[in-house]
Short mmCIF file of N, CA and C in Angstrom, two decimals:
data_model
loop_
_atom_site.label_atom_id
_atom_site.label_comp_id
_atom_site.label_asym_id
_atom_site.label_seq_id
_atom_site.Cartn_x
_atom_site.Cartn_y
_atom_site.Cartn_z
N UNK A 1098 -1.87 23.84 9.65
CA UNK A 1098 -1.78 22.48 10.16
C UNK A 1098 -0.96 22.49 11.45
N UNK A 1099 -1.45 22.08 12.42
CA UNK A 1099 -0.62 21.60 13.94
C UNK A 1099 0.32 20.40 13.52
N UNK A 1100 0.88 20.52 14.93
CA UNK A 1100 1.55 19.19 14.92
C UNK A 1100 0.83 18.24 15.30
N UNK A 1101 0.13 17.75 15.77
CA UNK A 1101 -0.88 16.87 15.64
C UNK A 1101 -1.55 16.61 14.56
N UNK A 1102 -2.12 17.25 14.21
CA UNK A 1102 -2.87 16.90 12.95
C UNK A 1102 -1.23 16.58 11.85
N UNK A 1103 -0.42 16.87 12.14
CA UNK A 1103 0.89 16.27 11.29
C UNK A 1103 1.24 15.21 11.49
N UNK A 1104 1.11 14.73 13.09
CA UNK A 1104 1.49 13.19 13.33
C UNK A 1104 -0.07 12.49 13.15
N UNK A 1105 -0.97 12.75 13.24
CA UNK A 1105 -2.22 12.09 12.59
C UNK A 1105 -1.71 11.74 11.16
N UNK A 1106 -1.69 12.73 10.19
CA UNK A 1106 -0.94 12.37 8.65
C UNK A 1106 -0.15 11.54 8.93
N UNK A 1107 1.04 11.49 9.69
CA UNK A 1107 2.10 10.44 9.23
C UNK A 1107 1.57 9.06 9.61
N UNK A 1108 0.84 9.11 10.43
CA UNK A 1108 0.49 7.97 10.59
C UNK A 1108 -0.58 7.31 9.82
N UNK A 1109 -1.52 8.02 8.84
CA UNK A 1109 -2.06 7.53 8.23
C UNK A 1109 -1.13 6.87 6.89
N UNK A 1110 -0.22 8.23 6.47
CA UNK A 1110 0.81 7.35 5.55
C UNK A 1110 1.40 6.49 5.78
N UNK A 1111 1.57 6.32 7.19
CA UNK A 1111 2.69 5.05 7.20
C UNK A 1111 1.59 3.63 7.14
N UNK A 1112 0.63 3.62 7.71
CA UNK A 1112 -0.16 2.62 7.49
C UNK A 1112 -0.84 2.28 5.94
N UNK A 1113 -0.78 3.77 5.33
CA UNK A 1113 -1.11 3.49 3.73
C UNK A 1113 0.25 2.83 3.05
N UNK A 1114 1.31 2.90 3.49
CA UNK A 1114 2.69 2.58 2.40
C UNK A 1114 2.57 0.77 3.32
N UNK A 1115 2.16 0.65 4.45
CA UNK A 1115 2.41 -0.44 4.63
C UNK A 1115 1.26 -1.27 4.09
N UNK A 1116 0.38 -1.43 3.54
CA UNK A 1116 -0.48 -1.66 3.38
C UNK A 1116 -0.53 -2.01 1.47
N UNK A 1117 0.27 -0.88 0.88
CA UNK A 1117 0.43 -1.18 -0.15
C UNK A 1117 1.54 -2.01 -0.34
N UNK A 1118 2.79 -2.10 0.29
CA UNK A 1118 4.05 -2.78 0.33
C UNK A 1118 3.41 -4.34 0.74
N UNK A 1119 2.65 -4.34 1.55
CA UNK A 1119 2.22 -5.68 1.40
C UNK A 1119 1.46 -6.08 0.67
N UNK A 1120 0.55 -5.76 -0.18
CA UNK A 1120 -0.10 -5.80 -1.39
C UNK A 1120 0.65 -5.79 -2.73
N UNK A 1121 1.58 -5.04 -2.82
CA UNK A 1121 2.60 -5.42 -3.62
C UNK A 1121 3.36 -6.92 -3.83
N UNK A 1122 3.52 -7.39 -2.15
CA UNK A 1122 4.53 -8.63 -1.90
C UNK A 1122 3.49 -9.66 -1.69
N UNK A 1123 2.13 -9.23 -1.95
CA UNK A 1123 0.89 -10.37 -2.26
C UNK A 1123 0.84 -10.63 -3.84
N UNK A 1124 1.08 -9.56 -4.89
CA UNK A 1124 1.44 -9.26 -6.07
C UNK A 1124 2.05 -10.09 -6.61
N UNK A 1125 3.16 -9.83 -5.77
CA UNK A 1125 4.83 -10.67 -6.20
C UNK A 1125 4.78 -11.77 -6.07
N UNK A 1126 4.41 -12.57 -4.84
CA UNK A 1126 4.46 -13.76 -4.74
C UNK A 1126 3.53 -14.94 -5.49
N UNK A 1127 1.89 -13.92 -6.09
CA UNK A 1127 1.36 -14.74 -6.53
C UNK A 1127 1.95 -14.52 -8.33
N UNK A 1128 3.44 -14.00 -8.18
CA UNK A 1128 3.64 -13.97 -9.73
C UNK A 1128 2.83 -13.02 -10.56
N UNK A 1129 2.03 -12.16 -10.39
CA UNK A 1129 0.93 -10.65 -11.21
C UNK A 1129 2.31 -10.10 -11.76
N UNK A 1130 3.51 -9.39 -10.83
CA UNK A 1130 4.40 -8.38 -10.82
C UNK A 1130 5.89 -9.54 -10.84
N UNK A 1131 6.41 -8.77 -11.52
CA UNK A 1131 7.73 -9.28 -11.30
C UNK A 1131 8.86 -8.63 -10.05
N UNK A 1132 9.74 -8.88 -9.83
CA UNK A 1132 10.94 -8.38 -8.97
C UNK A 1132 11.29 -6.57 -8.78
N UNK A 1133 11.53 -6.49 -10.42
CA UNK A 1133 11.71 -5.56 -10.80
C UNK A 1133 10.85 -4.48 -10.74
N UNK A 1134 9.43 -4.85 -11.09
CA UNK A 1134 8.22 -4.12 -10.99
C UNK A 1134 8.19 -3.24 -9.47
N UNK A 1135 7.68 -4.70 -8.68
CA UNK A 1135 8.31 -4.41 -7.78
C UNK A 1135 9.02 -3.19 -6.69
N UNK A 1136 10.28 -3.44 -6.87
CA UNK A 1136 11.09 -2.17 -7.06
C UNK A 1136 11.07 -1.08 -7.28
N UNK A 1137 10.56 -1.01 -8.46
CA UNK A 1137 10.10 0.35 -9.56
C UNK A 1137 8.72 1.13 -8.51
N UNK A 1138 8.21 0.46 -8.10
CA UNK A 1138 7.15 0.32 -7.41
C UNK A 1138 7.18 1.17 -6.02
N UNK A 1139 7.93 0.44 -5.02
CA UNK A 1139 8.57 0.54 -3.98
C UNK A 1139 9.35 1.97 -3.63
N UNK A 1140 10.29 1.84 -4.97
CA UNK A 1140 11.22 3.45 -4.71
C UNK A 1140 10.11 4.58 -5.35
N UNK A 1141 8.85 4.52 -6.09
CA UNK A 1141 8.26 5.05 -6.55
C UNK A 1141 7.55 6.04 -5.11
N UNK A 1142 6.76 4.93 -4.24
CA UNK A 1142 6.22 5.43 -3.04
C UNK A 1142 6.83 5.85 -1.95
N UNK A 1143 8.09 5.60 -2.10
CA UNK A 1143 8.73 5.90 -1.23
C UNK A 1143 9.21 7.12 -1.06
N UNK A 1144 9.36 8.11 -2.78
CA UNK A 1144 9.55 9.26 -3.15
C UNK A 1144 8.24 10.12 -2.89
N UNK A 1145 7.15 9.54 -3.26
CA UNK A 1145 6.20 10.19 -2.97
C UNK A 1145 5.95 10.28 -1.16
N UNK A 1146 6.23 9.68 -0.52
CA UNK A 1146 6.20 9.93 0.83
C UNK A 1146 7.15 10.79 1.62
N UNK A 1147 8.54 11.10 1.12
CA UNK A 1147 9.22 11.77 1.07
C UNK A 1147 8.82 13.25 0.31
N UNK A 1148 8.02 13.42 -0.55
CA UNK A 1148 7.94 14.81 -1.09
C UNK A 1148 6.44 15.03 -0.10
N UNK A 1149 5.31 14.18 0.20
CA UNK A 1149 4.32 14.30 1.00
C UNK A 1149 4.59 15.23 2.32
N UNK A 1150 5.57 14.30 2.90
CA UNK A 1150 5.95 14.69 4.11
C UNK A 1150 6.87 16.09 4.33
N UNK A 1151 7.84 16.36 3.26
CA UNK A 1151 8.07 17.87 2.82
C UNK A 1151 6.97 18.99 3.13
N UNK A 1152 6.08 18.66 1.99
CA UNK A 1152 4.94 19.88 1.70
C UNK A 1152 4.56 19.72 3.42
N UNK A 1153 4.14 18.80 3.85
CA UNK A 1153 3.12 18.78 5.22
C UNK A 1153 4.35 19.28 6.18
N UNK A 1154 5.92 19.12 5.92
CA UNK A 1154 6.14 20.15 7.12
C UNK A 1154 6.54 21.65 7.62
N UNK A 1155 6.07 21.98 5.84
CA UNK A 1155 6.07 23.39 5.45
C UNK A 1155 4.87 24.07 5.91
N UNK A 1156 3.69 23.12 5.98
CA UNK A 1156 2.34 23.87 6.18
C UNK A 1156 2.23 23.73 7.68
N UNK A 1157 3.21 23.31 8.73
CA UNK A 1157 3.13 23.22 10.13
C UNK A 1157 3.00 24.52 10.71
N UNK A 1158 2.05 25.06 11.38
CA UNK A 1158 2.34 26.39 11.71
C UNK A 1158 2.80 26.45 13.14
N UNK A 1159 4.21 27.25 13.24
CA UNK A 1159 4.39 27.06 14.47
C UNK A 1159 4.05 28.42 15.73
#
């Protein structure tokens, strides 16, 4: 994997976490999810984008 094709990835994740974070707070507001859920939710993807972005900058070849 280049660095390009690495900032291609991040940018697809960042538009996928934003995308769900607002789908979440479409969730929330129409009352589906609670606060907490939520949350649980939130730090959930947020770990997974953090271990994503790990592996992808191990496979950077420089």
């Amino acid at each position: 994997m280049t660095n390009k094709q690495r900032l291609i990835y991040s940018i697809i994740i960042a538009l996928a976490v934003l995308a769900i974070m607002l789908g979440l707070s479409h969730l929330q507001n129409s009352g589906v999810i609670t606060e907490k859920t939520f949350q649980y939710i939130a730090i959930f993807v947020a770990v997974m984008v953090v271990v994503v972005n790990g592996i992808m900058r191990r496979k950077v070849k420089h």
